Short mmCIF file of C-alpha atoms in Angstrom, two decimals:
data_model
loop_
_atom_site.label_atom_id
_atom_site.label_comp_id
_atom_site.label_asym_id
_atom_site.label_seq_id
_atom_site.Cartn_x
_atom_site.Cartn_y
_atom_site.Cartn_z
CA MET I 5 6.44 -56.07 -25.68
CA ALA I 6 3.86 -58.71 -24.86
CA THR I 7 1.87 -60.30 -27.65
CA LEU I 8 -1.85 -59.62 -27.89
CA GLU I 9 -2.57 -63.12 -26.56
CA GLU I 10 -0.34 -62.53 -23.53
CA ARG I 11 -2.01 -59.17 -22.83
CA ILE I 12 -5.46 -60.78 -23.04
CA ASN I 13 -4.45 -63.60 -20.68
CA ALA I 14 -3.03 -61.13 -18.16
CA ASP I 15 -6.18 -59.01 -18.35
CA ILE I 16 -8.37 -62.10 -17.89
CA LYS I 17 -6.49 -62.88 -14.68
CA ALA I 18 -6.90 -59.29 -13.50
CA ALA I 19 -10.63 -59.33 -14.29
CA MET I 20 -11.04 -62.62 -12.42
CA LEU I 21 -9.26 -61.23 -9.36
CA ALA I 22 -11.36 -58.07 -9.51
CA LYS I 23 -14.52 -60.18 -9.96
CA ASP I 24 -15.42 -58.07 -13.01
CA ALA I 25 -17.79 -60.48 -14.77
CA ALA I 26 -18.74 -58.15 -17.65
CA ARG I 27 -15.13 -57.41 -18.59
CA LEU I 28 -14.21 -61.08 -18.17
CA GLU I 29 -16.94 -62.11 -20.61
CA ALA I 30 -15.61 -59.72 -23.27
CA LEU I 31 -12.02 -60.85 -22.74
CA ARG I 32 -12.95 -64.52 -22.96
CA ALA I 33 -14.73 -63.82 -26.27
CA VAL I 34 -11.54 -62.22 -27.57
CA LYS I 35 -9.42 -65.11 -26.35
CA SER I 36 -11.77 -67.60 -28.01
CA ALA I 37 -11.67 -65.72 -31.33
CA LEU I 38 -7.87 -65.51 -31.23
CA LEU I 39 -7.60 -69.20 -30.44
CA LEU I 40 -9.84 -70.04 -33.41
CA LEU I 41 -7.68 -67.83 -35.60
CA LYS I 42 -4.47 -69.41 -34.32
CA THR I 43 -5.72 -72.93 -35.07
CA SER I 44 -7.17 -72.02 -38.48
CA GLU I 45 -5.50 -72.98 -41.76
CA THR I 46 -4.27 -69.42 -42.34
CA GLY I 47 -2.74 -69.09 -38.90
CA SER I 48 -2.38 -65.97 -36.80
CA THR I 49 -0.57 -62.80 -37.78
CA PRO I 50 -0.79 -59.37 -36.11
CA ASP I 51 -2.84 -58.08 -39.08
CA MET I 52 -5.24 -61.01 -38.86
CA GLU I 53 -5.60 -60.46 -35.11
CA ILE I 54 -6.52 -56.80 -35.65
CA LYS I 55 -9.07 -57.76 -38.32
CA THR I 56 -10.56 -60.33 -35.94
CA LEU I 57 -10.88 -57.76 -33.15
CA GLN I 58 -12.45 -55.26 -35.56
CA LYS I 59 -14.95 -57.92 -36.58
CA LEU I 60 -15.84 -58.62 -32.93
CA VAL I 61 -16.37 -54.90 -32.27
CA LYS I 62 -18.51 -54.53 -35.38
CA GLN I 63 -20.65 -57.54 -34.43
CA ARG I 64 -21.29 -56.15 -30.95
CA LYS I 65 -22.14 -52.66 -32.20
CA GLU I 66 -24.55 -54.07 -34.79
CA ALA I 67 -26.20 -56.26 -32.15
CA ALA I 68 -26.51 -53.27 -29.82
CA ASP I 69 -28.14 -51.21 -32.57
CA ILE I 70 -30.68 -53.98 -33.21
CA TYR I 71 -31.45 -54.23 -29.49
CA ASP I 72 -31.89 -50.44 -29.32
CA GLN I 73 -34.36 -50.56 -32.22
CA GLN I 74 -36.32 -53.15 -30.27
CA GLY I 75 -36.24 -51.03 -27.12
CA ARG I 76 -34.04 -53.52 -25.25
CA ALA I 77 -31.47 -51.34 -23.46
CA ASP I 78 -30.93 -54.23 -21.03
CA LEU I 79 -29.38 -56.19 -23.91
CA SER I 80 -27.72 -53.36 -25.86
CA ASP I 81 -25.74 -51.94 -22.91
CA PRO I 82 -23.67 -55.13 -22.33
CA GLU I 83 -22.95 -55.35 -26.09
CA ARG I 84 -21.69 -51.75 -26.16
CA PHE I 85 -19.59 -52.37 -23.05
CA GLN I 86 -17.99 -55.44 -24.62
CA ALA I 87 -17.27 -53.45 -27.80
CA SER I 88 -15.55 -50.75 -25.73
CA VAL I 89 -13.41 -53.36 -23.92
CA ILE I 90 -12.35 -54.97 -27.21
CA GLU I 91 -11.58 -51.57 -28.78
CA THR I 92 -8.86 -50.99 -26.16
CA TYR I 93 -6.76 -53.65 -27.93
CA LEU I 94 -7.08 -52.02 -31.36
CA PRO I 95 -4.76 -49.32 -32.71
CA LYS I 96 -6.04 -45.76 -32.34
CA GLN I 97 -8.60 -45.11 -35.06
CA MET I 98 -8.19 -42.13 -37.38
CA SER I 99 -10.62 -39.23 -37.06
CA SER I 100 -12.86 -38.55 -40.06
CA GLN I 101 -10.82 -35.44 -40.92
CA GLU I 102 -7.49 -37.31 -40.71
CA LEU I 103 -8.98 -40.11 -42.80
CA GLU I 104 -10.27 -37.73 -45.47
CA GLU I 105 -6.88 -35.98 -45.75
CA ARG I 106 -4.99 -39.28 -45.94
CA ILE I 107 -7.34 -40.74 -48.56
CA ALA I 108 -7.16 -37.56 -50.67
CA THR I 109 -3.36 -37.84 -50.64
CA LEU I 110 -3.45 -41.54 -51.54
CA LEU I 111 -5.90 -40.91 -54.40
CA ARG I 112 -3.59 -38.22 -55.82
CA GLU I 113 -0.58 -40.56 -55.52
CA MET I 114 -2.47 -43.34 -57.30
CA GLY I 115 -3.76 -40.98 -59.99
CA ILE I 116 -7.37 -41.99 -59.36
CA GLN I 117 -9.88 -39.27 -60.21
CA THR I 118 -13.14 -40.82 -61.42
CA PRO I 119 -15.93 -42.56 -59.51
CA GLN I 120 -15.54 -45.55 -61.87
CA GLU I 121 -12.17 -46.27 -60.28
CA ALA I 122 -13.56 -46.22 -56.73
CA GLY I 123 -13.55 -50.01 -56.34
CA LYS I 124 -9.87 -50.30 -57.17
CA ALA I 125 -9.04 -47.36 -54.89
CA ILE I 126 -11.02 -48.74 -51.96
CA GLY I 127 -9.20 -52.08 -52.15
CA LEU I 128 -5.76 -50.47 -52.21
CA ILE I 129 -6.55 -47.94 -49.49
CA ASN I 130 -8.07 -50.60 -47.22
CA LYS I 131 -4.76 -52.46 -47.32
CA GLN I 132 -2.75 -49.34 -46.49
CA LEU I 133 -5.03 -48.18 -43.67
CA ALA I 134 -5.79 -51.62 -42.20
CA GLY I 135 -6.56 -51.30 -38.53
CA LEU I 136 -6.57 -47.50 -38.57
CA ALA I 137 -10.10 -47.00 -39.88
CA ASP I 138 -13.30 -48.93 -40.46
CA GLY I 139 -13.69 -50.32 -43.98
CA LYS I 140 -17.12 -48.73 -44.39
CA MET I 141 -15.75 -45.32 -43.42
CA ILE I 142 -12.93 -45.73 -45.95
CA ALA I 143 -15.35 -46.71 -48.72
CA ASP I 144 -17.74 -43.83 -47.95
CA THR I 145 -14.88 -41.31 -47.89
CA VAL I 146 -13.41 -42.55 -51.19
CA LYS I 147 -16.82 -42.33 -52.88
CA LYS I 148 -17.40 -38.85 -51.45
CA LEU I 149 -14.01 -37.55 -52.62
CA LEU I 150 -14.31 -39.05 -56.11
CA SER I 151 -17.84 -37.76 -56.67
CA ALA I 152 -16.94 -34.19 -55.65
#
């Protein structure tokens, strides 16, 4: 199986041949972020690559939301498109129901029952579900389950 970097490079070539400028821009942003990660002190691991892609998606969605609040659909649409392109390289995200069931199981296994232990639970669950769900969704679900 090709590495993420190889897949991105192949898709960049395909986007160039298809003259798909919008997709090419998103792919080049991913390539740039992966190159920065690769040359950083920590280096590049598959987990770090997924976190980097999640960060890129989050940045684009937040920017799009800000543009929408300002009534600038001309700027928010490209941001949302880029986020959707980047998301294709991420593992399939869990649905909110799947996430809630999985977190409930993990909380029972860890023996965590009080809202005071939420911080510890969130940290442990984030590590186990890395790449499968957004950190904010995990935190919100843990807090909801522990306060019930």
